[in-house]
Short mmCIF file of C-alpha atoms and ligand atoms in Angstrom, two decimals:
data_model
loop_
_atom_site.label_atom_id
_atom_site.label_comp_id
_atom_site.label_asym_id
_atom_site.label_seq_id
_atom_site.Cartn_x
_atom_site.Cartn_y
_atom_site.Cartn_z
CA MET A 4 32.39 -3.03 -5.27
CA PHE A 5 30.27 -2.81 -1.92
CA VAL A 6 26.99 -4.57 -2.43
CA PHE A 7 24.21 -3.37 -0.41
CA MET A 8 22.09 -5.71 1.63
CA LEU A 9 18.64 -6.50 0.82
CA VAL A 10 16.92 -8.34 3.68
CA PRO A 11 14.94 -11.60 3.58
CA GLY A 12 11.36 -10.74 3.62
CA LYS A 13 10.71 -13.31 6.77
CA LEU A 14 12.97 -10.89 9.07
CA LEU A 15 10.47 -8.09 8.62
CA LEU A 16 7.35 -10.20 8.73
CA GLU A 17 8.05 -11.98 11.98
CA HIS A 18 8.98 -8.64 13.81
CA ALA A 19 5.86 -7.10 12.33
CA LEU A 20 3.85 -10.01 13.39
CA ALA A 21 5.31 -9.77 16.93
CA ASN A 22 4.77 -6.21 17.51
CA HIS A 23 1.28 -5.94 15.62
CA TYR A 24 2.02 -3.62 12.80
CA ALA A 25 2.23 -4.36 9.07
CA VAL A 26 4.75 -3.61 6.55
CA GLY A 27 3.59 -1.82 3.28
CA ALA A 28 4.62 -3.80 -0.08
CA PHE A 29 4.71 -1.32 -3.04
CA ASN A 30 5.05 -2.13 -6.53
CA ALA A 31 7.61 -0.42 -8.56
CA ASN A 32 8.24 -0.61 -12.14
CA ASN A 33 10.64 2.51 -12.96
CA MET A 34 13.06 4.71 -11.34
CA GLU A 35 10.67 7.23 -10.22
CA GLN A 36 8.40 4.93 -8.20
CA VAL A 37 11.55 3.22 -6.44
CA GLN A 38 12.65 6.57 -5.48
CA ALA A 39 9.30 7.55 -4.13
CA ILE A 40 8.97 4.53 -2.00
CA MET A 41 12.27 4.70 -0.62
CA ASP A 42 12.09 8.46 0.32
CA ALA A 43 8.75 7.53 2.07
CA ALA A 44 10.58 4.80 3.99
CA ALA A 45 13.25 6.95 4.79
CA GLU A 46 11.08 9.90 5.73
CA THR A 47 9.01 7.92 8.06
CA GLN A 48 11.94 5.13 9.11
CA SER A 49 9.65 2.42 7.95
CA PRO A 50 10.80 -1.05 6.84
CA VAL A 51 9.53 -1.60 3.40
CA PHE A 52 9.02 -4.33 0.69
CA ILE A 53 9.53 -3.22 -2.90
CA GLN A 54 7.68 -5.65 -5.16
CA VAL A 55 7.99 -6.28 -8.77
CA SER A 56 5.35 -8.20 -10.81
CA ARG A 57 5.91 -10.20 -13.92
CA GLY A 58 4.76 -7.29 -15.92
CA ALA A 59 7.15 -5.09 -14.20
CA LEU A 60 9.93 -7.42 -14.96
CA LYS A 61 9.17 -7.46 -18.62
CA TYR A 62 8.51 -3.56 -18.92
CA SER A 63 11.96 -2.67 -17.11
CA ARG A 64 13.77 -5.67 -19.11
CA MET A 65 14.75 -7.12 -15.77
CA ILE A 66 18.29 -5.97 -14.94
CA TYR A 67 17.38 -2.09 -14.81
CA LEU A 68 14.67 -2.44 -11.91
CA ARG A 69 17.07 -5.01 -10.27
CA ASN A 70 19.71 -2.54 -10.22
CA ILE A 71 17.44 0.51 -9.44
CA ILE A 72 16.29 -1.39 -6.38
CA GLN A 73 19.94 -1.93 -5.45
CA ALA A 74 20.75 1.66 -5.78
CA ALA A 75 17.73 2.59 -3.26
CA ALA A 76 19.52 0.07 -0.75
CA GLU A 77 22.89 1.93 -1.27
CA GLU A 78 21.11 5.19 -0.92
CA HIS A 79 19.28 4.02 2.18
CA PRO A 80 21.30 1.56 4.00
CA GLU A 81 19.44 2.53 7.36
CA ILE A 82 16.10 0.99 5.95
CA PRO A 83 15.65 -2.63 5.77
CA LEU A 84 14.40 -3.25 2.27
CA VAL A 85 13.19 -6.31 1.00
CA MET A 86 13.20 -6.94 -3.12
CA HIS A 87 10.01 -8.92 -3.73
CA LEU A 88 8.61 -11.06 -6.59
CA ASP A 89 5.08 -10.42 -6.79
CA HIS A 90 2.45 -12.83 -8.04
CA GLY A 91 5.19 -15.40 -9.57
CA ASN A 92 3.49 -18.00 -11.72
CA SER A 93 5.67 -20.72 -11.67
CA LEU A 94 8.91 -22.18 -10.52
CA GLU A 95 10.72 -20.70 -13.29
CA THR A 96 9.80 -17.16 -12.99
CA VAL A 97 10.63 -17.84 -9.38
CA LYS A 98 14.51 -19.03 -10.38
CA GLN A 99 14.63 -16.15 -12.53
CA ALA A 100 13.79 -13.77 -9.74
CA ILE A 101 16.47 -15.31 -7.25
CA ALA A 102 18.85 -15.23 -9.96
CA LEU A 103 18.24 -11.56 -9.98
CA GLY A 104 18.94 -11.20 -6.47
CA PHE A 105 15.52 -10.88 -5.17
CA THR A 106 14.81 -11.82 -1.30
CA SER A 107 11.66 -12.58 -1.45
CA VAL A 108 9.30 -14.53 -3.80
CA MET A 109 5.61 -15.12 -4.08
CA ILE A 110 4.28 -17.89 -5.75
CA ASP A 111 0.50 -17.31 -6.56
CA GLY A 112 -0.72 -20.92 -6.71
CA SER A 113 -4.05 -19.92 -6.18
CA LEU A 114 -4.24 -19.67 -10.14
CA ASP A 115 -2.65 -21.22 -12.98
CA GLU A 116 0.37 -20.02 -14.96
CA THR A 117 -1.90 -17.78 -17.10
CA GLY A 118 -3.20 -16.24 -14.09
CA LYS A 119 -6.71 -16.62 -15.09
CA ILE A 120 -7.94 -20.10 -14.02
CA PRO A 121 -8.31 -21.09 -9.99
CA LEU A 122 -5.79 -24.02 -9.07
CA SER A 123 -7.07 -26.85 -7.19
CA PHE A 124 -5.76 -26.86 -3.45
CA VAL A 125 -3.73 -30.16 -4.42
CA ASP A 126 -2.04 -28.30 -7.27
CA ASN A 127 -1.75 -25.24 -5.04
CA ILE A 128 0.38 -27.11 -2.75
CA LYS A 129 2.47 -28.84 -5.61
CA VAL A 130 3.42 -25.84 -7.18
CA THR A 131 4.27 -24.03 -3.90
CA LYS A 132 6.25 -27.04 -2.40
CA ALA A 133 8.37 -26.95 -5.71
CA VAL A 134 9.18 -23.40 -4.82
CA LEU A 135 9.74 -23.72 -1.10
CA ASP A 136 12.19 -26.54 -1.72
CA TYR A 137 14.14 -24.55 -4.29
CA ALA A 138 14.11 -20.99 -2.50
CA ARG A 139 14.21 -21.93 1.42
CA PRO A 140 18.13 -23.26 1.26
CA LEU A 141 19.06 -20.01 -0.57
CA GLY A 142 17.66 -18.00 2.20
CA VAL A 143 14.85 -16.65 -0.08
CA SER A 144 11.62 -16.11 1.89
CA VAL A 145 8.55 -17.38 0.01
CA GLU A 146 4.81 -15.89 0.37
CA ALA A 147 1.97 -18.34 -1.10
CA GLU A 148 -1.61 -17.60 -1.73
CA LEU A 149 -4.77 -19.69 -0.61
CA GLY A 150 -8.16 -18.16 -1.83
CA THR A 151 -8.71 -16.17 -4.76
CA LEU A 152 -9.05 -12.38 -4.92
CA GLY A 153 -11.63 -10.66 -7.36
CA GLY A 154 -10.83 -8.20 -9.82
CA ILE A 155 -8.88 -8.49 -13.03
CA GLU A 156 -6.04 -6.17 -13.24
CA ASP A 157 -3.87 -6.48 -16.25
CA GLY A 158 -3.90 -10.26 -15.94
CA VAL A 159 -3.55 -10.69 -12.44
CA GLY A 160 -6.99 -12.16 -10.89
CA SER A 161 -9.12 -14.78 -12.25
CA GLY A 162 -12.42 -12.34 -11.57
CA GLN A 163 -13.88 -14.94 -8.92
CA VAL A 164 -13.78 -14.50 -5.29
CA HIS A 165 -12.99 -17.39 -3.15
CA VAL A 166 -12.60 -16.18 0.51
CA THR A 167 -9.82 -18.25 2.16
CA ASP A 168 -11.16 -21.26 4.29
CA PRO A 169 -9.69 -21.18 7.75
CA ALA A 170 -9.69 -24.80 7.96
CA GLN A 171 -7.76 -25.10 4.63
CA VAL A 172 -5.09 -23.06 5.82
CA VAL A 173 -4.21 -25.36 8.71
CA GLU A 174 -3.70 -28.23 6.20
CA PHE A 175 -2.13 -26.08 3.66
CA ILE A 176 0.54 -24.76 6.22
CA LYS A 177 1.14 -28.25 7.30
CA GLN A 178 2.08 -29.44 4.13
CA VAL A 179 3.92 -26.39 2.91
CA PRO A 180 5.29 -24.35 5.87
CA VAL A 181 5.85 -20.97 3.83
CA ASP A 182 6.93 -17.94 5.57
CA SER A 183 3.84 -15.98 4.79
CA LEU A 184 0.31 -16.52 3.24
CA ALA A 185 -1.79 -14.14 1.28
CA ILE A 186 -5.30 -14.73 2.24
CA ALA A 187 -8.68 -13.59 0.44
CA ILE A 188 -11.19 -11.82 2.79
CA GLY A 189 -13.10 -9.64 0.33
CA THR A 190 -10.26 -7.35 -1.60
CA SER A 191 -9.43 -7.16 -4.96
CA HIS A 192 -6.94 -5.72 -7.49
CA GLY A 193 -7.24 -2.59 -9.49
CA ALA A 194 -9.36 0.69 -8.77
CA PHE A 195 -12.83 -0.87 -8.76
CA LYS A 196 -13.31 -2.94 -5.80
CA PHE A 197 -16.70 -2.40 -4.65
CA LYS A 198 -20.00 -1.65 -6.18
CA GLU A 199 -21.11 -0.11 -3.07
CA LYS A 200 -19.14 0.06 0.38
CA CYS A 201 -16.14 -1.98 1.43
CA THR A 202 -16.64 -4.81 3.80
CA LEU A 203 -13.77 -6.99 4.65
CA ALA A 204 -14.33 -10.69 6.25
CA LEU A 205 -12.61 -9.68 9.57
CA ASP A 206 -14.50 -12.54 11.04
CA VAL A 207 -12.60 -15.00 8.59
CA LEU A 208 -9.27 -13.29 9.44
CA LYS A 209 -9.68 -13.39 13.09
CA ASP A 210 -10.45 -17.23 12.66
CA ILE A 211 -7.56 -17.86 10.35
CA HIS A 212 -5.09 -15.99 12.64
CA GLN A 213 -6.57 -17.81 15.77
CA LYS A 214 -5.84 -21.28 14.08
CA VAL A 215 -2.28 -20.16 12.75
CA PRO A 216 -1.06 -17.42 15.29
CA ASN A 217 2.37 -17.90 14.21
CA LEU A 218 2.03 -17.42 10.52
CA PRO A 219 2.65 -13.62 9.13
CA LEU A 220 -0.48 -12.88 6.85
CA VAL A 221 -0.57 -10.95 3.82
CA MET A 222 -3.37 -8.75 2.17
CA HIS A 223 -3.21 -8.27 -1.53
CA GLY A 224 -5.64 -5.73 -3.45
CA SER A 225 -5.25 -3.30 -0.61
CA SER A 226 -5.38 0.09 -2.39
CA SER A 227 -7.81 2.54 -0.96
CA VAL A 228 -8.32 4.65 -3.96
CA PRO A 229 -8.59 7.93 -2.33
CA ALA A 230 -11.38 10.09 -3.58
CA GLU A 231 -9.59 13.28 -3.94
CA LEU A 232 -7.11 11.76 -6.41
CA VAL A 233 -10.00 9.94 -8.29
CA ALA A 234 -11.55 13.51 -8.59
CA GLN A 235 -8.21 15.01 -9.83
CA VAL A 236 -7.77 12.50 -12.35
CA ASN A 237 -11.47 13.26 -13.66
CA LYS A 238 -11.06 16.88 -13.41
CA TYR A 239 -8.11 16.86 -15.60
CA GLY A 240 -9.30 14.59 -18.45
CA GLY A 241 -9.53 11.30 -17.12
CA LYS A 242 -12.33 8.74 -17.04
CA MET A 243 -12.48 6.81 -13.72
CA PRO A 244 -16.14 6.51 -12.65
CA ASN A 245 -17.29 4.61 -9.68
CA ALA A 246 -13.68 4.05 -8.68
CA ARG A 247 -13.56 2.50 -4.90
CA GLY A 248 -11.17 1.09 -2.68
CA VAL A 249 -10.64 -0.46 0.84
CA ASP A 250 -11.55 1.43 3.88
CA ILE A 251 -8.46 2.25 5.51
CA GLU A 252 -10.14 2.21 8.73
CA GLN A 253 -10.92 -1.70 8.46
CA LEU A 254 -7.46 -2.18 6.91
CA LYS A 255 -5.98 -0.48 10.17
CA GLN A 256 -7.71 -3.16 12.03
CA THR A 257 -6.01 -6.28 10.39
CA PRO A 258 -2.62 -6.34 11.80
CA GLN A 259 -4.02 -7.13 15.28
CA TYR A 260 -5.28 -10.37 13.56
CA GLY A 261 -1.88 -11.47 11.89
CA VAL A 262 -1.69 -9.38 9.13
CA THR A 263 2.07 -8.31 8.67
CA LYS A 264 2.21 -6.91 4.92
CA ILE A 265 0.01 -5.17 2.84
CA ASN A 266 0.05 -4.64 -0.77
CA VAL A 267 -0.46 -1.34 -2.38
CA ASP A 268 -0.36 -0.64 -6.00
CA THR A 269 -3.05 1.30 -7.44
CA ASP A 270 -3.09 3.90 -5.08
CA GLY A 271 0.38 4.77 -6.57
CA ARG A 272 -0.71 4.40 -10.02
CA ILE A 273 -3.55 6.99 -9.33
CA ALA A 274 -1.58 9.33 -7.51
CA ILE A 275 0.95 9.40 -10.51
CA THR A 276 -1.49 9.73 -13.14
CA ALA A 277 -3.38 12.58 -11.29
CA ALA A 278 -0.14 14.57 -10.90
CA ILE A 279 0.99 14.26 -14.56
CA ARG A 280 -2.59 14.85 -15.86
CA LYS A 281 -3.01 17.86 -13.60
CA PHE A 282 0.65 19.40 -14.57
CA LEU A 283 0.20 18.86 -18.14
CA VAL A 284 -3.25 20.71 -18.41
CA GLU A 285 -1.87 23.77 -16.38
CA HIS A 286 1.26 23.83 -18.69
CA PRO A 287 0.60 22.89 -21.99
CA GLU A 288 3.84 24.29 -23.35
CA LYS A 289 6.06 22.10 -21.26
CA PHE A 290 7.62 19.23 -22.60
CA ASP A 291 10.48 17.92 -20.49
CA PRO A 292 9.57 14.93 -18.61
CA ARG A 293 11.59 15.70 -15.61
CA GLU A 294 8.98 18.61 -14.90
CA TYR A 295 6.12 16.34 -14.90
CA MET A 296 7.67 13.35 -13.23
CA THR A 297 8.96 15.43 -10.31
CA PRO A 298 5.33 16.24 -9.15
CA ALA A 299 4.38 12.41 -10.00
CA ARG A 300 7.13 11.38 -7.54
CA ASP A 301 6.28 13.50 -4.96
CA ALA A 302 2.59 12.65 -5.10
CA LEU A 303 3.58 8.66 -4.95
CA LYS A 304 5.83 9.65 -1.98
CA GLU A 305 3.02 11.06 -0.24
CA VAL A 306 0.50 8.40 -0.72
CA VAL A 307 3.23 5.77 0.51
CA LYS A 308 4.15 7.80 3.62
CA ALA A 309 0.46 7.88 4.63
CA ARG A 310 -0.19 3.92 4.13
CA MET A 311 3.20 3.38 6.12
CA ILE A 312 1.75 5.51 8.91
CA ALA A 313 -1.44 3.90 8.68
CA PHE A 314 -0.21 0.68 8.90
CA GLY A 315 1.90 1.04 11.94
CA ALA A 316 5.20 0.50 10.03
CA ALA A 317 6.61 4.17 10.86
CA GLY A 318 9.54 4.26 13.30
CA GLN A 319 10.09 0.69 13.09
CA ALA A 320 12.99 0.79 10.90
CA LYS A 321 15.65 0.99 13.68
CA TYR A 322 14.52 -2.28 15.35
CA LEU A 323 15.49 -4.53 12.36
CA THR A 324 18.99 -5.24 11.54
CA PRO A 325 20.61 -2.41 9.47
CA ASN A 326 22.76 -2.66 6.63
CA PRO A 327 26.60 -2.83 7.66
CA SER A 328 28.50 0.41 6.63
CA PRO A 329 30.29 0.58 3.66
CA LYS A 330 34.15 0.05 4.25
O1 G3H B 423 -1.41 -7.48 -7.93
C1 G3H B 423 -1.06 -6.99 -9.02
C2 G3H B 423 -0.08 -5.80 -9.21
O2 G3H B 423 -0.99 -4.38 -9.04
C3 G3H B 423 0.69 -5.78 -10.34
O3 G3H B 423 0.04 -5.56 -11.47
O4 G3H B 423 0.90 -7.25 -13.27
O5 G3H B 423 0.15 -4.88 -13.66
O6 G3H B 423 2.18 -5.21 -12.72
P1 G3H B 423 0.79 -5.73 -12.92
P1 13P B 424 -4.10 -2.94 -5.28
O1 13P B 424 -4.64 -3.24 -6.92
O2 13P B 424 -5.18 -2.73 -4.58
O3 13P B 424 -3.08 -1.53 -5.35
O4 13P B 424 -3.17 -4.55 -5.08
C1 13P B 424 -1.88 -4.39 -5.28
C2 13P B 424 -1.40 -6.03 -4.87
O5 13P B 424 -2.21 -6.78 -4.64
C3 13P B 424 -0.09 -6.33 -5.53
O6 13P B 424 0.03 -7.60 -5.53
ZN1 ZN B 425 -1.80 -8.88 -5.45
#
């Protein structure tokens, strides 16, 4: 059997850093999400990360999602695709992901294993080092995190915000030279990011980039929470008052300061939910899941395409090593 190649994250991030764009990293839990993300990548010719959280591994019973992502690589061998563990909480989780064939892992040492309590700088370095020592010889890329995001989304996030300290980044990278680093500059996970308007600490980002210009940076919690999708959810029976996301114009400024990977999950969740709610309200007689999953998949694809274009990743696929053709 020909195994289609998933590429290491490092390959994409170094290209993005050199060319001042960011690769979109989209969370998936099921077949329709993987298909939508891959269709968006193919239609815009973008490199892409499909990322899988611990919750997604559990929900999909691991091998199902791994094999679906493998199928995406088989369907689109021309698209550089990374299978990435999102918010790994321990060396054990990382080992499990690598055994499954993940080509990139995140160890989130900003928080403890429960994902609720911030870890000290020293403990963050300790767990990150253990992961780096394990993953690097196997050719798997490693993303670490320094600083803590706000927001609590299904167990990810302490609810406290600690903007990343640029001086600590220098020390951290000296001790654990990871392939990429997630930083906290005011974003948070979920659909309720800001009480009023979005303000990212772009001055902190600039400072970090100046201190470590060769380090690919990562932004989590970067959904924009489109008002029209939230309105659609609310119109068809949902309840998401005061949902607010990251201003896309501010987000678009970040690749020039070293941001090479931008994580988006919530926008896709809202797009899917809005489409399903609308369909079911408009067609109360229908009960075939394929009929409502089709507009849901299309809605996710449109959101992902828009993000790939906004992050500057569209058209970049051809500059990265393609998959060899099957024999
Ligand atoms: O950063 C967290 C992602 O949105 C994944 O969320 O743990 O509910 O799958 P999850
Ligand atoms: P959002 O909740 O803003 O989509 O962030 C997703 C994320 O950071 C996944 O790691
Ligand atoms: Zn995240």
